[in-house]
Coordinates of C-alpha atoms in Angstrom, one line a residue:
A80 CA 149.4 -126.6 40.4
L81 CA 149.2 -124.0 43.2
R82 CA 148.6 -126.7 45.8
K83 CA 152.1 -127.8 45.1
G84 CA 153.6 -124.3 45.2
S85 CA 155.7 -122.7 47.9
D86 CA 154.2 -120.3 50.4
L87 CA 155.6 -117.4 48.4
E88 CA 154.2 -118.7 45.2
K89 CA 150.8 -119.2 46.9
A90 CA 151.0 -115.6 48.3
F91 CA 151.5 -114.1 44.9
A92 CA 148.9 -116.3 43.3
T93 CA 146.4 -115.1 46.0
A94 CA 147.3 -111.5 45.3
A95 CA 146.7 -112.1 41.6
L96 CA 143.4 -113.8 42.2
V97 CA 142.1 -111.0 44.4
Y98 CA 143.2 -108.5 41.8
I99 CA 141.5 -110.4 39.0
N100 CA 138.3 -110.8 41.0
Y101 CA 138.1 -107.0 41.4
A102 CA 139.4 -106.0 37.9
D103 CA 137.2 -105.1 34.9
P104 CA 137.0 -107.3 31.8
E105 CA 140.1 -105.5 30.5
G106 CA 142.0 -106.7 33.6
K107 CA 142.3 -103.2 35.1
L108 CA 141.0 -101.4 38.2
S109 CA 139.9 -97.8 38.4
K110 CA 141.6 -95.8 41.1
A111 CA 138.4 -95.8 43.2
E112 CA 138.1 -99.6 42.9
T113 CA 141.8 -99.9 43.9
K114 CA 141.1 -97.8 47.0
I115 CA 138.1 -100.0 47.9
L116 CA 140.1 -103.1 47.4
L117 CA 143.0 -101.9 49.6
Q118 CA 140.6 -100.7 52.4
S119 CA 138.8 -104.1 52.4
Q120 CA 141.5 -106.6 51.7
F121 CA 144.7 -104.9 52.9
W122 CA 143.3 -103.1 56.0
H123 CA 145.6 -104.7 58.6
V124 CA 148.7 -103.6 56.7
I125 CA 147.6 -100.0 56.0
Q126 CA 145.9 -99.5 59.4
G127 CA 147.9 -96.9 61.5
Q128 CA 149.7 -95.5 58.4
E129 CA 147.2 -92.7 57.8
N130 CA 149.4 -89.9 59.1
K131 CA 152.5 -90.9 57.1
P132 CA 153.1 -88.5 54.2
K133 CA 153.9 -91.3 51.7
Y134 CA 150.7 -93.1 52.6
Q135 CA 148.7 -89.9 52.2
E136 CA 150.4 -89.3 48.8
I137 CA 149.5 -92.8 47.6
I138 CA 145.9 -92.7 48.8
S139 CA 145.3 -89.1 47.5
S140 CA 146.6 -90.2 44.1
L141 CA 143.7 -92.8 44.1
D142 CA 141.2 -90.0 44.9
E143 CA 142.2 -88.0 41.7
E144 CA 139.6 -88.0 39.0
S145 CA 141.4 -89.7 36.1
E146 CA 140.7 -92.0 33.3
N147 CA 143.9 -93.8 34.1
K148 CA 143.3 -97.3 35.4
I149 CA 145.7 -99.5 37.4
D150 CA 147.0 -102.7 35.9
F151 CA 148.3 -105.7 37.8
E152 CA 151.9 -104.6 37.7
D153 CA 151.1 -101.2 39.2
F154 CA 148.8 -102.9 41.7
M155 CA 151.7 -105.1 42.9
I156 CA 154.0 -102.1 43.2
L157 CA 151.4 -100.4 45.2
L158 CA 151.1 -103.4 47.6
V159 CA 154.8 -103.6 48.0
S160 CA 155.1 -99.8 48.6
L161 CA 152.4 -99.9 51.3
T162 CA 153.9 -103.0 52.9
L163 CA 157.4 -101.4 53.1
M164 CA 156.2 -98.3 54.9
S165 CA 153.9 -100.2 57.2
D166 CA 154.7 -101.7 60.6
L167 CA 154.2 -105.2 59.2
L168 CA 157.8 -105.8 58.5
Q169 CA 158.9 -104.9 62.1
E170 CA 156.1 -107.3 63.4
I171 CA 157.5 -110.1 61.2
K172 CA 161.0 -109.4 62.4
N173 CA 159.8 -109.6 66.0
V174 CA 158.1 -112.9 65.4
K175 CA 161.2 -114.3 63.8
A176 CA 163.4 -113.1 66.6
T177 CA 161.3 -114.8 69.2
K178 CA 161.4 -118.2 67.5

């Protein structure tokens, strides 16, 4: 079914698949696992954001010792938040403007 999907549908399916592959049997990620996933699978988006206060706030919240785990909904909100504050959107706008 995903082979017939739009680019956007495939993008979200890929994000879900990556999440599921990292998640525990209950379908959740620990904060430490989430940080590892972001650093390995989302590096090009978060690269260069290390000095931004919001980025530091998000990453430091993943360093907190807590029993709380991250579900898929929270993971997707995290991805969107990191993307919105990254330079990725400007790069996309620049690509579109040159076409």
